[in-house]
mmCIF file of C-alpha atoms in Angstrom:
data_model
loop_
_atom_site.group_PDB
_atom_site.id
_atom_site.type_symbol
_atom_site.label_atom_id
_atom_site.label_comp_id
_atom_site.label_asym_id
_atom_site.label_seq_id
_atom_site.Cartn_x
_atom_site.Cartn_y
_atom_site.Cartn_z
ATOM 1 C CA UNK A 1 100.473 19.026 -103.513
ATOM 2 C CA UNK A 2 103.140 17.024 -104.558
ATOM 3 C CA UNK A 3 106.768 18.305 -105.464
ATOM 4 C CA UNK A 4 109.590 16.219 -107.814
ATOM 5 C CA UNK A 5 112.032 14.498 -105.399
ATOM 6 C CA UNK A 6 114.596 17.466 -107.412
ATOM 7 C CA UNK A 7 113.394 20.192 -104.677
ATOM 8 C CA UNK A 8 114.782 18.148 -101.798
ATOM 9 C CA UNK A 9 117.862 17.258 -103.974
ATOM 10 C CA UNK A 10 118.583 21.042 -104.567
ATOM 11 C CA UNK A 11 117.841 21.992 -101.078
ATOM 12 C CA UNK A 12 119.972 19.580 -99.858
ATOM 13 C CA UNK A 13 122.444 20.381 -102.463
ATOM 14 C CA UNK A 14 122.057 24.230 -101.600
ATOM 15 C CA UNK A 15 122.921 24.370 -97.836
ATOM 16 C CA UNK A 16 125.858 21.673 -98.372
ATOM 17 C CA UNK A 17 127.010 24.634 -100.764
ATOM 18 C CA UNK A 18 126.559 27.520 -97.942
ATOM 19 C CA UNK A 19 128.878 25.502 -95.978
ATOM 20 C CA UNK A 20 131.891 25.414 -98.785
ATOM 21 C CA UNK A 21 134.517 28.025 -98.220
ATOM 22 C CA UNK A 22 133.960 31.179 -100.116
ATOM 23 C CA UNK A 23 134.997 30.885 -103.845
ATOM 24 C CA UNK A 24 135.139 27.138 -103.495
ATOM 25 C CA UNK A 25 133.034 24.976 -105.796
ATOM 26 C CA UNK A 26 131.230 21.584 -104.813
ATOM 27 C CA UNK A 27 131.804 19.289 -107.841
ATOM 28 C CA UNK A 28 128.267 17.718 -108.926
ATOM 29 C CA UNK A 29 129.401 14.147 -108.743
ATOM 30 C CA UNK A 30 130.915 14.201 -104.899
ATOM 31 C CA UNK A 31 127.166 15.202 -104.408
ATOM 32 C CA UNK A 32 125.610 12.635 -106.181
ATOM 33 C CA UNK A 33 127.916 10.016 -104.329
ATOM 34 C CA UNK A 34 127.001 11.421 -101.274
ATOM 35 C CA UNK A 35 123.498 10.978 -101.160
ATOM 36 C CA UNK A 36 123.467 8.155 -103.634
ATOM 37 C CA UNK A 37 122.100 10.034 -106.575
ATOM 38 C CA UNK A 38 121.974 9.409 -110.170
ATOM 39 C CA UNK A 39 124.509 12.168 -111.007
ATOM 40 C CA UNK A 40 122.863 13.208 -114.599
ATOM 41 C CA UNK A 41 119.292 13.990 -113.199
ATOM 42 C CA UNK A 42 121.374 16.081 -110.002
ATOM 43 C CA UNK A 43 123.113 17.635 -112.888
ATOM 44 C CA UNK A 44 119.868 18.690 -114.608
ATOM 45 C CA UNK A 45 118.457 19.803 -110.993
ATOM 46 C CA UNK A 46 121.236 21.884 -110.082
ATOM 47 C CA UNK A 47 121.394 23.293 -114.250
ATOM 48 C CA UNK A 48 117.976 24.490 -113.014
ATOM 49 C CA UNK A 49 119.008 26.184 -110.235
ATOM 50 C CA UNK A 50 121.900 27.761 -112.163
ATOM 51 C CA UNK A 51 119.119 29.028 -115.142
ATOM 52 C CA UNK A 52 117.345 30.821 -111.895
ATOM 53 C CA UNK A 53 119.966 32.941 -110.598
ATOM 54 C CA UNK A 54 120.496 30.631 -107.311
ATOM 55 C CA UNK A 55 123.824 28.989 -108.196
ATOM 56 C CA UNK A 56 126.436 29.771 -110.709
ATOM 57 C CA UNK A 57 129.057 26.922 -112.531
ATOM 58 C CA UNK A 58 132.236 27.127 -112.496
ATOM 59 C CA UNK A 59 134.356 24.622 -115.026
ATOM 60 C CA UNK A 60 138.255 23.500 -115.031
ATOM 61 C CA UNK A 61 139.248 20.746 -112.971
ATOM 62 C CA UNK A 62 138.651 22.386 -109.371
ATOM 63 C CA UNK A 63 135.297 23.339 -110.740
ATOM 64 C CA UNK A 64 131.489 22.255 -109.728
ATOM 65 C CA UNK A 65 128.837 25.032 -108.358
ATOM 66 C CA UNK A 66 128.884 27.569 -105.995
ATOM 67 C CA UNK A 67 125.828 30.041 -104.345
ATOM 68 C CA UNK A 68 125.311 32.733 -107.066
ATOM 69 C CA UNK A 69 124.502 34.783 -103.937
ATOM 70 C CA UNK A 70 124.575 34.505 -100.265
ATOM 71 C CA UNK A 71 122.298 31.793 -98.861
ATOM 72 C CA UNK A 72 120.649 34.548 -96.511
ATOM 73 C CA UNK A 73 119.723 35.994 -99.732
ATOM 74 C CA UNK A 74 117.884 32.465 -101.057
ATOM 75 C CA UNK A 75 114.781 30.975 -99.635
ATOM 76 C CA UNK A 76 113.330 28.001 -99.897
ATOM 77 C CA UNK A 77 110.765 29.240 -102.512
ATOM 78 C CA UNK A 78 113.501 30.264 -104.884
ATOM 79 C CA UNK A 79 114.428 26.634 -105.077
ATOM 80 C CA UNK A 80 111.171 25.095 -105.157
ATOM 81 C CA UNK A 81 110.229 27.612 -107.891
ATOM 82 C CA UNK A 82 113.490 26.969 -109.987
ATOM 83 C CA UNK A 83 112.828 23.376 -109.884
ATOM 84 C CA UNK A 84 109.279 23.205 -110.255
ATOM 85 C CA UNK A 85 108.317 26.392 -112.227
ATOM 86 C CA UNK A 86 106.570 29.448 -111.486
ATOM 87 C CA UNK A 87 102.810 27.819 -111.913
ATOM 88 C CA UNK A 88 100.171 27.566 -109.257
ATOM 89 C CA UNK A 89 100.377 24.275 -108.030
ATOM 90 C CA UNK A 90 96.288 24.387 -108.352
ATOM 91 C CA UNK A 91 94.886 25.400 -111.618
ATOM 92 C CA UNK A 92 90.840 26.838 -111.408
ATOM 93 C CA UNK A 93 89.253 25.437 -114.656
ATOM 94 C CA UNK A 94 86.085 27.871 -113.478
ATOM 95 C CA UNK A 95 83.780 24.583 -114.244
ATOM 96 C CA UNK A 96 81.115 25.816 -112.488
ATOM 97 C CA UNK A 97 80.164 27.901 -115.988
ATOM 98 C CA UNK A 98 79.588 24.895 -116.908
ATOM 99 C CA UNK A 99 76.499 23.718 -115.159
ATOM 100 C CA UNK A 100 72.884 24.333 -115.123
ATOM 101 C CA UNK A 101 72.271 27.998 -114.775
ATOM 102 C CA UNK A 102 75.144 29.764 -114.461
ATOM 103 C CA UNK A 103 76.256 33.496 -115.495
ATOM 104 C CA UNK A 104 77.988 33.395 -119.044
ATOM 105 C CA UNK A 105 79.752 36.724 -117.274
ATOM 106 C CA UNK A 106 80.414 35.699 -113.671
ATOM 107 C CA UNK A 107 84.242 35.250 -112.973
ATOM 108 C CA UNK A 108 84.244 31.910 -111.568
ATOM 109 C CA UNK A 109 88.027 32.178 -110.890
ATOM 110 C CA UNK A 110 87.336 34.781 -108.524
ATOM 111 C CA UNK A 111 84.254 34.049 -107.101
ATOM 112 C CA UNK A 112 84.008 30.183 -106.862
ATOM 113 C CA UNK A 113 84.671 29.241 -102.761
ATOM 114 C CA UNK A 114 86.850 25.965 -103.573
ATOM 115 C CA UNK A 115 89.159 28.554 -105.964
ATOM 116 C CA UNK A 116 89.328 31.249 -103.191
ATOM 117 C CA UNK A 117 90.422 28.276 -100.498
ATOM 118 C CA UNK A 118 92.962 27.089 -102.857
ATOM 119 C CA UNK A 119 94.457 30.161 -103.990
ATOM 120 C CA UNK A 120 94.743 31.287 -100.057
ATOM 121 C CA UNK A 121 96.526 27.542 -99.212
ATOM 122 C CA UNK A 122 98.851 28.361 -101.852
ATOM 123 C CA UNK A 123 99.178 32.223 -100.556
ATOM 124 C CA UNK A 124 99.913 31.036 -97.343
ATOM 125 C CA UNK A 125 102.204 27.706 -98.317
ATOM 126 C CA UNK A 126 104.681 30.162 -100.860
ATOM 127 C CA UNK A 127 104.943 33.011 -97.885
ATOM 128 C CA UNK A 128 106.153 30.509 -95.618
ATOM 129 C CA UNK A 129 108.744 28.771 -97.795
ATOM 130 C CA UNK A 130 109.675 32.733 -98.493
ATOM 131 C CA UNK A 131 110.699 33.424 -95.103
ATOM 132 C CA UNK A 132 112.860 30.374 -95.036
ATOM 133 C CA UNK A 133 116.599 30.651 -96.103
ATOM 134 C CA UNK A 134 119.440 28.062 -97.089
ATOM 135 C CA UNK A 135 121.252 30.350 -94.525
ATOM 136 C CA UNK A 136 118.282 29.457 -91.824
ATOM 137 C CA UNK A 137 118.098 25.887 -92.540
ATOM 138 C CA UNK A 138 122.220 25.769 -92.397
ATOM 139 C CA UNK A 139 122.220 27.206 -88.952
ATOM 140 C CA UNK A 140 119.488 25.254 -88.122
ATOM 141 C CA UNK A 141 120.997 21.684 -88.977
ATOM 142 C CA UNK A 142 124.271 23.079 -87.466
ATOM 143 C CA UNK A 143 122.467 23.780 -84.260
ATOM 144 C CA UNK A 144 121.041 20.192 -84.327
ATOM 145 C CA UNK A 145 123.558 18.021 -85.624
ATOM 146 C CA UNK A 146 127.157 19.373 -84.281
ATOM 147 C CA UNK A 147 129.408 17.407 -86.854
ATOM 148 C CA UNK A 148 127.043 18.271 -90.072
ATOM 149 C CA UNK A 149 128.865 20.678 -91.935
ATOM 150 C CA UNK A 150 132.238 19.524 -90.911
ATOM 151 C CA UNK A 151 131.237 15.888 -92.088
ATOM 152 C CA UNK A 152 130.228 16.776 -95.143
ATOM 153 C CA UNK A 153 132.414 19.184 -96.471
ATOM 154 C CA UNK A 154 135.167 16.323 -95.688
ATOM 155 C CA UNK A 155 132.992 13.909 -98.103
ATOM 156 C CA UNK A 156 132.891 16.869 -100.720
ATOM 157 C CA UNK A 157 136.068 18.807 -100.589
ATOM 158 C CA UNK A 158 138.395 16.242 -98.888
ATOM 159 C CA UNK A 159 141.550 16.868 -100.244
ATOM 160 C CA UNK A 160 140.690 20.421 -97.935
ATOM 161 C CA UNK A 161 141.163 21.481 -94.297
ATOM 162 C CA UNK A 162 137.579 22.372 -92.222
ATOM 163 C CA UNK A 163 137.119 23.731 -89.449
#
């Protein structure tokens, strides 16, 4: 499976906005400088994530986006999902009706072995991103890399104090 390089922009994007002060907005464009982005495609990713529920925009000249709700509250399907849609990523075109002798009634969707592996590797990929929160991966980057969150709330909120 392959994923748009916009899910690792919005994850990225996402836990740098769990570490903002509460209320606070990140402005769009201190993101895209930060990780050397174009800033109209980060725009559209994060527009994405604000159509889904995950962040919310707030305009006027202190404005940007903010967590719609608490990053223990959004995994890392909810962002893969906003950016990527809702579709499975692997779609059964039951071809086996297609060749010699096969039932006109069978449901090759449900019966067909390669469909039933698929659909199980997808089952198992989604309720593993679904366990994972922008909260979790936070912590976990905090745990890792000391400085993290205090470096780069400094690059996006500088004219700020954090601690």
């Amino acid at each position: 499976m392959k994923m748009g390089q916009g899910v690792e922009w919005a994850l990225h994007c996402c836990v740098d906005m769990s570490w903002a002060p509460p209320g606070e907005a990140v402005n769009s464009g201190r993101l895209a400088e930060l990780y050397q982005l174009p800033a109209a495609y980060l725009n559209k990713q994060l527009q994405a994530l604000v159509r889904a529920g995950i962040l919310s925009s707030v305009s006027g000249p202190r404005g940007g986006f903010q967590l719609a709700r608490p990053a223990e509250k959004i995994t890392v399907l909810d962002v893969v999902l906003a950016i990527e849609g809702p579709e499975p990523a692997f779609r059964c075109d039951s071809i086996l009706a297609n060749t010699p002798g096969a039932d006109p009634g069978a449901d090759y969707l449900r019966s067909c072995l390669v469909s039933q592996t698929m659909r199980q590797a997808e089952l198992a990929w989604r309720q593993t991103l679904s366990r994972q929160t922008i909260a979790g991966i936070a912590a976990s980057l905090e745990r890792k890399f000391p400085g993290s969150r205090v470096g780069t709330l400094r690059r996006l909120m500088p004219a700020r104090n954090h601690r």
